[in-house]
Tab-separated table of C-alpha atoms in Angstrom:
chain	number	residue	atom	x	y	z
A	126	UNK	CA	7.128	-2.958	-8.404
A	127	UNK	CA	3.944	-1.533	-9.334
A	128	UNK	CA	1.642	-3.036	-6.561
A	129	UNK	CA	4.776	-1.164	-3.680
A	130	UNK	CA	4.129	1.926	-5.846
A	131	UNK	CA	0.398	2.314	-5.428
A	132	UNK	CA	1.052	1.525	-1.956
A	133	UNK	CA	3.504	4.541	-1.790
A	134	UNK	CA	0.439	6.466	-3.747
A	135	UNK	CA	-2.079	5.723	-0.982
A	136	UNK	CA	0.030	5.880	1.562
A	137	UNK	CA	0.363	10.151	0.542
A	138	UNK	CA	-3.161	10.254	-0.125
A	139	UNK	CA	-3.937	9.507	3.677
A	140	UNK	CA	-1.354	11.599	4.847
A	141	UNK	CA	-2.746	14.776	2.586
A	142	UNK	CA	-6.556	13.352	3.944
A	143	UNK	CA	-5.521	12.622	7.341
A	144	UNK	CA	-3.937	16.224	7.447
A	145	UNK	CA	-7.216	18.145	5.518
A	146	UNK	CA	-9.539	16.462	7.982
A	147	UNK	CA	-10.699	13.656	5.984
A	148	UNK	CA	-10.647	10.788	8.438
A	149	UNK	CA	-12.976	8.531	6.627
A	150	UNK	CA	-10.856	8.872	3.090
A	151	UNK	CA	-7.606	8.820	5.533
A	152	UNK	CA	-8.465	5.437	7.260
A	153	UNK	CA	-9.472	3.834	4.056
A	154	UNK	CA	-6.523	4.735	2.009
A	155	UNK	CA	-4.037	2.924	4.358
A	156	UNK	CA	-6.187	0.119	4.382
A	157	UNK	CA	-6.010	-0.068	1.257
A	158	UNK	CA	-1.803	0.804	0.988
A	159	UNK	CA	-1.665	-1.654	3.999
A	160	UNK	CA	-3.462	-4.607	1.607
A	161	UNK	CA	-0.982	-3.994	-1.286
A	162	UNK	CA	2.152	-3.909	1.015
A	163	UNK	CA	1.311	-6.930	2.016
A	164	UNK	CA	0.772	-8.263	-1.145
A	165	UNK	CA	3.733	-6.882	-2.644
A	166	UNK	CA	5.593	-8.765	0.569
A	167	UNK	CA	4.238	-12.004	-0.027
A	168	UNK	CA	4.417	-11.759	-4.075
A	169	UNK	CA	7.931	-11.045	-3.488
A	170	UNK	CA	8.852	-14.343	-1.533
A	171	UNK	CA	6.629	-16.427	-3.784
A	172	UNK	CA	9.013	-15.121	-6.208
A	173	UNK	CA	12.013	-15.533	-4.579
A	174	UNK	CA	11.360	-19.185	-3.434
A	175	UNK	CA	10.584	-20.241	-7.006
């Protein structure tokens, strides 16, 4: 549950970036939220199928 909450957390901090005019901070922090998403995703069928 952790990685889908840092996600969450990254996922505000671009929004509050993206809206300030940080574009640079904005675009890295859903890369970032996008990576552990995805992770979370995959974690979560590894876990299911065994």
């Amino acid at each position: 549950m952790a990685l889908l909450e840092l996600a969450i957390g990254f996922f505000v901090l671009a929004i509050i970036a993206g809206a300030l005019g940080a574009g640079g901070v904005a675009g890295m922090s859903m890369g970032i939220a996008k990576w552990l998403v995805i992770a979370f995703l995959v974690l979560a069928v590894v876990s299911l199928v065994l």
